[in-house]
Amino acid sequence: MRALPFAALLLAGCATTSVPVAIEAPTVAATAETDPVDTAADAADDPAIWRNAGDPAKSLVIGTDKKAGIHVYSLAGKRLSFTPAARLNNVDLRDLGGRVIAAASDRADIATAHVSLFTLDTAAAKLVPLGRFPVGPGEAYGMCLWTRASDHALFGFVVLKDGRIDQVAIDLSGAAPKMKTVRSMKLGTQSEGCVVDDRTGLLYVAEEDVGLWRFDADPSAPVTATPIAKVDGKTLVADAEGLALAPSGRNGGYLVASSQGDNAYTLYRLPGVTYAGRFRIGGGAIDGTSDTDGIELMLGNFGPAYPQGLFAAQDGDNAPATQNFKYVSWASVKRALKLR
């Protein structure tokens, strides 16, 4: 071991602040990857997954290219269609009795947040635009959907870049969709990732440099946020980005967060939101992921490669090609983290 110079020893002795070290995370290999998006630099952002219960091999993955539009991919990662749209950021979808609705945060107008709605034609593997709807002042950023269990009403949550969260009621009963902002909530700083647990009616939001928060998703509920996990540099490293759910039973399972700062993914056990482990994507024939923004997870049988579920993650560095999305078997994640 080489001796340190005296000055270095002196500085080391004077140090009083320790820097948190992220907890080590096992590596899980990607099973497939999508065709790269069309535009360069920071372009791919957020995926959503539709599972074909009748024929899992024909399930679809949607992914945004926030500089060009939105893609539909096969389970093999092949791009099946592309819908041009300016500056769509996050996307989510719900299957409403056979009609699949996708909603994306629309940043084309940074002064007024919008939501773009689509129907997913699952047979043609194509998104059909339904309209673009203003939400309120500010720049739209995150987006997630909620189907209320009591009456199957559809709501969207638009996370604005300054931390405001606008809840919108989405009415699909007429010839044309209608959208109305029904309440607003607020976090202190820049936020983006969000996901709603349809079972419990709980909304989870990631405040990038602070941590994860929980709200009651019902529009009549208080707008108070409950802190559930901190950006601590060990289990979760800033920026905290995309969120996804692995539900189990009435209120159990896992909440998954993109720990973008150290290229990892952090799991929290529900309902108490306790730390359950971390993993990274890499180590296989397909390159790993880094700087991940959006993630998505859908449980169920997607065929032999994904017998228990499909996890999709944006890859911020897919060089020499442009950015894309990586697919991982949820069974492989569970095995790596020794989860039940």
CSV table of C-alpha atoms in Angstrom, one decimal:
chain,number,residue,atom,x,y,z
A,1,MET,CA,0.0,0.0,0.0
A,2,ARG,CA,1.5,3.3,-1.1
A,3,ALA,CA,2.0,5.9,1.7
A,4,LEU,CA,-0.1,9.0,1.5
A,5,PRO,CA,1.6,12.4,1.3
A,6,PHE,CA,1.6,14.4,4.6
A,7,ALA,CA,-0.9,17.0,3.2
A,8,ALA,CA,-3.4,14.3,2.2
A,9,LEU,CA,-3.1,12.7,5.7
A,10,LEU,CA,-3.7,16.1,7.3
A,11,LEU,CA,-6.8,16.7,5.1
A,12,ALA,CA,-8.1,13.3,5.9
A,13,GLY,CA,-7.7,13.8,9.6
A,14,CYS,CA,-9.5,17.1,9.4
A,15,ALA,CA,-12.5,15.7,7.5
A,16,THR,CA,-15.7,15.8,9.6
A,17,THR,CA,-18.4,15.0,7.1
A,18,SER,CA,-18.9,11.6,5.7
A,19,VAL,CA,-20.5,11.1,2.3
A,20,PRO,CA,-23.2,8.4,2.2
A,21,VAL,CA,-22.3,5.3,0.2
A,22,ALA,CA,-25.1,3.6,-1.7
A,23,ILE,CA,-25.9,0.1,-0.7
A,24,GLU,CA,-24.6,-2.5,-3.1
A,25,ALA,CA,-27.1,-3.9,-5.5
A,26,PRO,CA,-27.1,-7.2,-7.4
A,27,THR,CA,-27.2,-7.0,-11.2
A,28,VAL,CA,-30.1,-8.5,-13.2
A,29,ALA,CA,-29.6,-9.1,-17.0
A,30,ALA,CA,-32.0,-7.5,-19.5
A,31,THR,CA,-33.9,-10.0,-21.5
A,32,ALA,CA,-34.7,-7.7,-24.5
A,33,GLU,CA,-34.4,-4.1,-25.5
A,34,THR,CA,-36.4,-1.9,-27.8
A,35,ASP,CA,-35.4,-0.3,-31.1
A,36,PRO,CA,-33.8,3.1,-30.3
A,37,VAL,CA,-35.9,6.2,-30.4
A,38,ASP,CA,-35.6,8.5,-33.4
A,39,THR,CA,-34.0,11.5,-31.7
A,40,ALA,CA,-30.6,11.9,-30.1
A,41,ALA,CA,-29.5,13.2,-26.6
A,42,ASP,CA,-32.0,13.1,-23.8
A,43,ALA,CA,-35.1,11.8,-25.6
A,44,ALA,CA,-36.6,8.5,-24.4
A,45,ASP,CA,-38.4,8.9,-21.1
A,46,ASP,CA,-41.2,6.8,-19.9
A,47,PRO,CA,-42.8,3.4,-20.7
A,48,ALA,CA,-46.2,1.9,-20.1
A,49,ILE,CA,-47.2,-1.8,-20.5
A,50,TRP,CA,-50.4,-3.4,-21.9
A,51,ARG,CA,-50.7,-7.1,-21.1
A,52,ASN,CA,-52.7,-9.2,-23.6
A,53,ALA,CA,-54.3,-11.7,-21.3
A,54,GLY,CA,-55.6,-13.9,-24.1
A,55,ASP,CA,-52.2,-14.0,-25.9
A,56,PRO,CA,-49.4,-12.8,-23.7
A,57,ALA,CA,-46.8,-12.9,-26.5
A,58,LYS,CA,-48.8,-10.1,-28.2
A,59,SER,CA,-48.6,-7.8,-25.3
A,60,LEU,CA,-47.4,-4.2,-26.0
A,61,VAL,CA,-45.0,-1.6,-24.5
A,62,ILE,CA,-45.5,2.1,-25.1
A,63,GLY,CA,-42.6,4.5,-24.8
A,64,THR,CA,-42.3,8.2,-25.1
A,65,ASP,CA,-39.7,10.1,-27.2
A,66,LYS,CA,-40.1,13.5,-25.6
A,67,LYS,CA,-38.7,15.3,-28.7
A,68,ALA,CA,-40.7,13.5,-31.4
A,69,GLY,CA,-43.7,11.4,-30.2
A,70,ILE,CA,-44.7,8.1,-28.8
A,71,HIS,CA,-43.8,4.5,-29.9
A,72,VAL,CA,-45.5,1.1,-29.6
A,73,TYR,CA,-43.2,-1.9,-29.2
A,74,SER,CA,-43.5,-5.6,-29.2
A,75,LEU,CA,-42.2,-7.9,-26.4
A,76,ALA,CA,-39.2,-8.5,-28.7
A,77,GLY,CA,-38.5,-4.8,-28.6
A,78,LYS,CA,-39.5,-4.2,-32.3
A,79,ARG,CA,-41.1,-0.9,-33.0
A,80,LEU,CA,-44.6,-1.6,-34.4
A,81,SER,CA,-45.8,2.0,-34.8
A,82,PHE,CA,-45.0,5.6,-34.1
A,83,THR,CA,-47.4,8.5,-33.4
A,84,PRO,CA,-45.8,12.0,-33.9
A,85,ALA,CA,-46.5,14.4,-31.1
A,86,ALA,CA,-44.4,17.3,-29.7
A,87,ARG,CA,-42.8,16.9,-26.3
A,88,LEU,CA,-44.7,14.1,-24.6
A,89,ASN,CA,-43.0,13.2,-21.4
A,90,ASN,CA,-44.6,10.6,-19.2
A,91,VAL,CA,-47.3,8.1,-20.2
A,92,ASP,CA,-49.7,5.7,-18.4
A,93,LEU,CA,-52.6,3.5,-19.5
A,94,ARG,CA,-55.7,1.8,-18.2
A,95,ASP,CA,-57.6,-1.1,-19.8
A,96,LEU,CA,-61.3,-0.1,-19.3
A,97,GLY,CA,-63.2,-3.2,-20.1
A,98,GLY,CA,-61.4,-3.7,-23.4
A,99,ARG,CA,-60.9,-0.1,-24.3
A,100,VAL,CA,-57.3,0.8,-23.6
A,101,ILE,CA,-56.8,4.5,-22.8
A,102,ALA,CA,-53.3,6.1,-22.7
A,103,ALA,CA,-52.6,9.5,-21.2
A,104,ALA,CA,-49.3,11.5,-21.6
A,105,SER,CA,-48.1,14.7,-20.0
A,106,ASP,CA,-47.7,17.2,-22.8
A,107,ARG,CA,-44.9,19.8,-22.5
A,108,ALA,CA,-45.3,21.5,-25.9
A,109,ASP,CA,-46.6,24.6,-24.1
A,110,ILE,CA,-44.4,25.3,-21.1
A,111,ALA,CA,-46.8,28.1,-19.9
A,112,THR,CA,-49.9,25.8,-19.8
A,113,ALA,CA,-49.8,22.1,-18.9
A,114,HIS,CA,-51.7,19.8,-21.2
A,115,VAL,CA,-52.6,16.1,-21.3
A,116,SER,CA,-52.7,14.2,-24.6
A,117,LEU,CA,-55.2,11.3,-24.7
A,118,PHE,CA,-55.0,8.2,-26.9
A,119,THR,CA,-56.8,5.0,-27.5
A,120,LEU,CA,-54.5,2.0,-28.0
A,121,ASP,CA,-55.7,-0.1,-30.9
A,122,THR,CA,-54.3,-3.4,-29.6
A,123,ALA,CA,-55.0,-5.3,-32.8
A,124,ALA,CA,-53.1,-2.8,-35.0
A,125,ALA,CA,-50.6,-2.0,-32.2
A,126,LYS,CA,-51.2,1.7,-32.8
A,127,LEU,CA,-52.1,4.7,-30.7
A,128,VAL,CA,-55.1,6.8,-32.0
A,129,PRO,CA,-55.2,10.4,-30.7
A,130,LEU,CA,-58.3,11.5,-28.8
A,131,GLY,CA,-57.3,15.1,-28.2
A,132,ARG,CA,-55.1,17.4,-26.2
A,133,PHE,CA,-56.5,19.0,-23.1
A,134,PRO,CA,-55.3,22.0,-21.0
A,135,VAL,CA,-54.9,21.4,-17.3
A,136,GLY,CA,-53.5,24.5,-15.7
A,137,PRO,CA,-50.6,26.9,-15.7
A,138,GLY,CA,-47.1,25.5,-15.7
A,139,GLU,CA,-45.0,22.9,-17.4
A,140,ALA,CA,-46.4,19.4,-17.5
A,141,TYR,CA,-43.9,16.7,-16.4
A,142,GLY,CA,-45.1,13.5,-14.7
A,143,MET,CA,-48.3,11.6,-15.5
A,144,CYS,CA,-50.2,8.7,-14.0
A,145,LEU,CA,-53.7,7.3,-14.0
A,146,TRP,CA,-56.1,6.0,-11.4
A,147,THR,CA,-59.3,3.9,-11.8
A,148,ARG,CA,-61.4,4.4,-8.7
A,149,ALA,CA,-62.6,1.0,-7.5
A,150,SER,CA,-66.0,2.2,-6.2
A,151,ASP,CA,-67.3,3.5,-9.5
A,152,HIS,CA,-64.6,2.9,-12.1
A,153,ALA,CA,-64.2,6.6,-12.6
A,154,LEU,CA,-60.9,7.5,-14.4
A,155,PHE,CA,-58.6,10.2,-13.0
A,156,GLY,CA,-55.2,11.5,-14.1
A,157,PHE,CA,-52.5,13.1,-12.0
A,158,VAL,CA,-50.3,15.6,-13.8
A,159,VAL,CA,-47.0,16.4,-11.9
A,160,LEU,CA,-45.8,19.8,-12.9
A,161,LYS,CA,-42.1,20.7,-12.9
A,162,ASP,CA,-42.4,23.0,-9.9
A,163,GLY,CA,-43.9,20.2,-7.7
A,164,ARG,CA,-47.6,21.0,-8.1
A,165,ILE,CA,-49.8,18.0,-8.8
A,166,ASP,CA,-53.1,18.6,-10.6
A,167,GLN,CA,-55.7,15.9,-10.5
A,168,VAL,CA,-58.0,15.7,-13.5
A,169,ALA,CA,-61.3,13.8,-13.9
A,170,ILE,CA,-61.4,12.2,-17.4
A,171,ASP,CA,-64.9,11.7,-18.8
A,172,LEU,CA,-65.1,9.2,-21.7
A,173,SER,CA,-68.8,8.8,-21.8
A,174,GLY,CA,-69.6,11.2,-24.6
A,175,ALA,CA,-68.7,11.4,-28.3
A,176,ALA,CA,-65.5,13.3,-27.3
A,177,PRO,CA,-63.5,13.1,-24.0
A,178,LYS,CA,-63.8,15.8,-21.4
A,179,MET,CA,-61.2,16.7,-18.8
A,180,LYS,CA,-61.7,18.8,-15.7
A,181,THR,CA,-59.1,19.7,-13.0
A,182,VAL,CA,-60.7,18.8,-9.7
A,183,ARG,CA,-58.0,19.6,-7.1
A,184,SER,CA,-54.3,20.5,-6.8
A,185,MET,CA,-51.6,19.4,-4.4
A,186,LYS,CA,-48.0,20.7,-3.9
A,187,LEU,CA,-44.5,19.4,-3.1
A,188,GLY,CA,-41.7,21.8,-2.4
A,189,THR,CA,-39.3,21.2,-5.4
A,190,GLN,CA,-39.0,19.5,-8.8
A,191,SER,CA,-41.0,16.3,-9.0
A,192,GLU,CA,-41.9,13.9,-11.8
A,193,GLY,CA,-42.5,10.2,-11.2
A,194,CYS,CA,-45.9,9.1,-9.9
A,195,VAL,CA,-48.0,6.0,-9.7
A,196,VAL,CA,-51.4,5.2,-8.2
A,197,ASP,CA,-52.4,1.9,-6.5
A,198,ASP,CA,-55.9,1.2,-7.8
A,199,ARG,CA,-56.5,-1.2,-4.9
A,200,THR,CA,-55.9,1.3,-2.1
A,201,GLY,CA,-56.5,4.6,-3.8
A,202,LEU,CA,-53.0,5.9,-2.8
A,203,LEU,CA,-50.9,8.1,-5.0
A,204,TYR,CA,-47.1,7.9,-4.7
A,205,VAL,CA,-45.0,10.8,-6.1
A,206,ALA,CA,-41.2,11.2,-6.3
A,207,GLU,CA,-39.7,14.6,-5.4
A,208,GLU,CA,-36.4,14.3,-7.1
A,209,ASP,CA,-33.9,15.6,-4.5
A,210,VAL,CA,-36.0,14.9,-1.4
A,211,GLY,CA,-37.7,11.6,-1.5
A,212,LEU,CA,-41.1,9.8,-2.0
A,213,TRP,CA,-44.5,11.0,-0.8
A,214,ARG,CA,-47.9,9.5,-0.5
A,215,PHE,CA,-51.3,11.2,-1.0
A,216,ASP,CA,-54.9,10.0,-0.8
A,217,ALA,CA,-56.0,9.8,-4.5
A,218,ASP,CA,-59.6,10.6,-3.9
A,219,PRO,CA,-60.5,14.1,-5.1
A,220,SER,CA,-62.5,14.8,-1.8
A,221,ALA,CA,-59.5,13.8,0.4
A,222,PRO,CA,-57.2,16.3,2.1
A,223,VAL,CA,-54.2,17.4,0.0
A,224,THR,CA,-51.7,16.7,2.8
A,225,ALA,CA,-48.6,14.7,1.7
A,226,THR,CA,-47.1,12.0,3.9
A,227,PRO,CA,-43.3,11.4,3.5
A,228,ILE,CA,-42.5,7.7,3.1
A,229,ALA,CA,-38.9,7.4,1.9
A,230,LYS,CA,-35.9,9.8,1.9
A,231,VAL,CA,-33.2,10.5,-0.7
A,232,ASP,CA,-30.5,9.3,1.7
A,233,GLY,CA,-27.6,8.5,-0.7
A,234,LYS,CA,-27.7,4.9,0.5
A,235,THR,CA,-31.0,3.3,-0.4
A,236,LEU,CA,-32.2,6.0,-2.7
A,237,VAL,CA,-29.8,8.4,-4.6
A,238,ALA,CA,-31.0,11.6,-6.2
A,239,ASP,CA,-32.6,12.0,-8.6
A,240,ALA,CA,-35.5,9.9,-7.5
A,241,GLU,CA,-37.3,9.4,-10.8
A,242,GLY,CA,-39.8,6.8,-12.1
A,243,LEU,CA,-42.2,4.8,-9.9
A,244,ALA,CA,-43.9,1.5,-10.4
A,245,LEU,CA,-45.9,-1.0,-8.4
A,246,ALA,CA,-45.9,-4.8,-7.9
A,247,PRO,CA,-49.2,-5.4,-6.1
A,248,SER,CA,-49.9,-8.5,-4.1
A,249,GLY,CA,-53.1,-9.3,-2.2
A,250,ARG,CA,-55.3,-6.5,-0.8
A,251,ASN,CA,-52.5,-4.0,-0.1
A,252,GLY,CA,-49.2,-5.7,-0.2
A,253,GLY,CA,-46.4,-6.0,-2.7
A,254,TYR,CA,-43.7,-3.6,-3.7
A,255,LEU,CA,-43.2,0.0,-4.7
A,256,VAL,CA,-40.2,0.4,-7.1
A,257,ALA,CA,-38.3,3.7,-7.6
A,258,SER,CA,-35.6,4.7,-10.1
A,259,SER,CA,-32.6,5.7,-8.0
A,260,GLN,CA,-31.2,7.6,-11.0
A,261,GLY,CA,-28.1,9.0,-9.2
A,262,ASP,CA,-26.4,5.6,-8.9
A,263,ASN,CA,-28.1,3.7,-11.8
A,264,ALA,CA,-30.2,1.5,-9.6
A,265,TYR,CA,-33.8,0.6,-8.7
A,266,THR,CA,-35.0,0.5,-5.1
A,267,LEU,CA,-37.8,-1.6,-3.8
A,268,TYR,CA,-40.1,-0.8,-0.8
A,269,ARG,CA,-42.4,-3.4,0.8
A,270,LEU,CA,-46.0,-2.4,1.0
A,271,PRO,CA,-48.2,-1.4,2.8
A,272,GLY,CA,-45.7,0.0,5.3
A,273,VAL,CA,-43.2,1.3,2.6
A,274,THR,CA,-40.2,-0.3,4.2
A,275,TYR,CA,-36.9,-0.7,2.4
A,276,ALA,CA,-36.7,-4.2,0.7
A,277,GLY,CA,-33.6,-4.1,-1.5
A,278,ARG,CA,-32.1,-2.7,-4.7
A,279,PHE,CA,-30.9,-4.0,-8.1
A,280,ARG,CA,-29.2,-2.8,-11.3
A,281,ILE,CA,-29.7,-3.9,-14.9
A,282,GLY,CA,-26.7,-5.3,-16.7
A,283,GLY,CA,-24.3,-8.2,-17.0
A,284,GLY,CA,-26.0,-9.9,-19.9
A,285,ALA,CA,-25.7,-10.0,-23.7
A,286,ILE,CA,-27.7,-6.7,-23.8
A,287,ASP,CA,-26.1,-3.6,-22.3
A,288,GLY,CA,-27.4,-2.4,-18.9
A,289,THR,CA,-29.2,0.8,-18.0
A,290,SER,CA,-28.0,4.1,-16.6
A,291,ASP,CA,-29.6,7.5,-15.7
A,292,THR,CA,-33.1,5.9,-15.8
A,293,ASP,CA,-36.1,8.3,-16.0
A,294,GLY,CA,-39.3,6.3,-16.4
A,295,ILE,CA,-40.0,2.7,-15.3
A,296,GLU,CA,-43.0,0.4,-15.5
A,297,LEU,CA,-43.9,-3.0,-14.1
A,298,MET,CA,-46.8,-5.2,-14.9
A,299,LEU,CA,-47.3,-8.5,-13.2
A,300,GLY,CA,-48.7,-11.6,-14.8
A,301,ASN,CA,-47.7,-14.2,-17.4
A,302,PHE,CA,-46.1,-12.6,-20.4
A,303,GLY,CA,-44.8,-15.9,-21.8
A,304,PRO,CA,-41.7,-18.0,-21.1
A,305,ALA,CA,-39.3,-15.0,-20.9
A,306,TYR,CA,-41.5,-13.2,-18.4
A,307,PRO,CA,-43.5,-15.8,-16.4
A,308,GLN,CA,-44.3,-13.6,-13.4
A,309,GLY,CA,-44.2,-10.1,-15.0
A,310,LEU,CA,-42.4,-7.6,-17.1
A,311,PHE,CA,-40.3,-4.7,-15.9
A,312,ALA,CA,-39.4,-1.9,-18.4
A,313,ALA,CA,-36.8,0.8,-17.8
A,314,GLN,CA,-35.6,3.7,-19.9
A,315,ASP,CA,-31.9,3.6,-20.7
A,316,GLY,CA,-30.2,7.0,-20.6
A,317,ASP,CA,-27.0,5.8,-22.3
A,318,ASN,CA,-27.5,3.4,-25.2
A,319,ALA,CA,-24.4,4.5,-27.1
A,320,PRO,CA,-23.6,4.3,-29.9
A,321,ALA,CA,-27.3,4.3,-30.7
A,322,THR,CA,-29.9,6.7,-29.3
A,323,GLN,CA,-31.7,6.0,-26.0
A,324,ASN,CA,-34.1,3.0,-25.7
A,325,PHE,CA,-36.0,0.9,-23.1
A,326,LYS,CA,-34.8,-2.4,-21.6
A,327,TYR,CA,-37.0,-5.3,-20.6
A,328,VAL,CA,-36.3,-7.4,-17.5
A,329,SER,CA,-38.1,-10.5,-16.1
A,330,TRP,CA,-39.7,-9.7,-12.7
A,331,ALA,CA,-38.9,-13.3,-11.8
A,332,SER,CA,-35.2,-12.6,-12.2
A,333,VAL,CA,-35.5,-9.5,-10.0
A,334,LYS,CA,-37.3,-11.5,-7.3
A,335,ARG,CA,-34.6,-14.2,-7.5
A,336,ALA,CA,-31.8,-11.8,-7.2
A,337,LEU,CA,-33.3,-10.1,-4.2
A,338,LYS,CA,-34.5,-13.3,-2.6
A,339,LEU,CA,-38.1,-12.0,-2.6
A,340,ARG,CA,-41.1,-14.2,-2.1
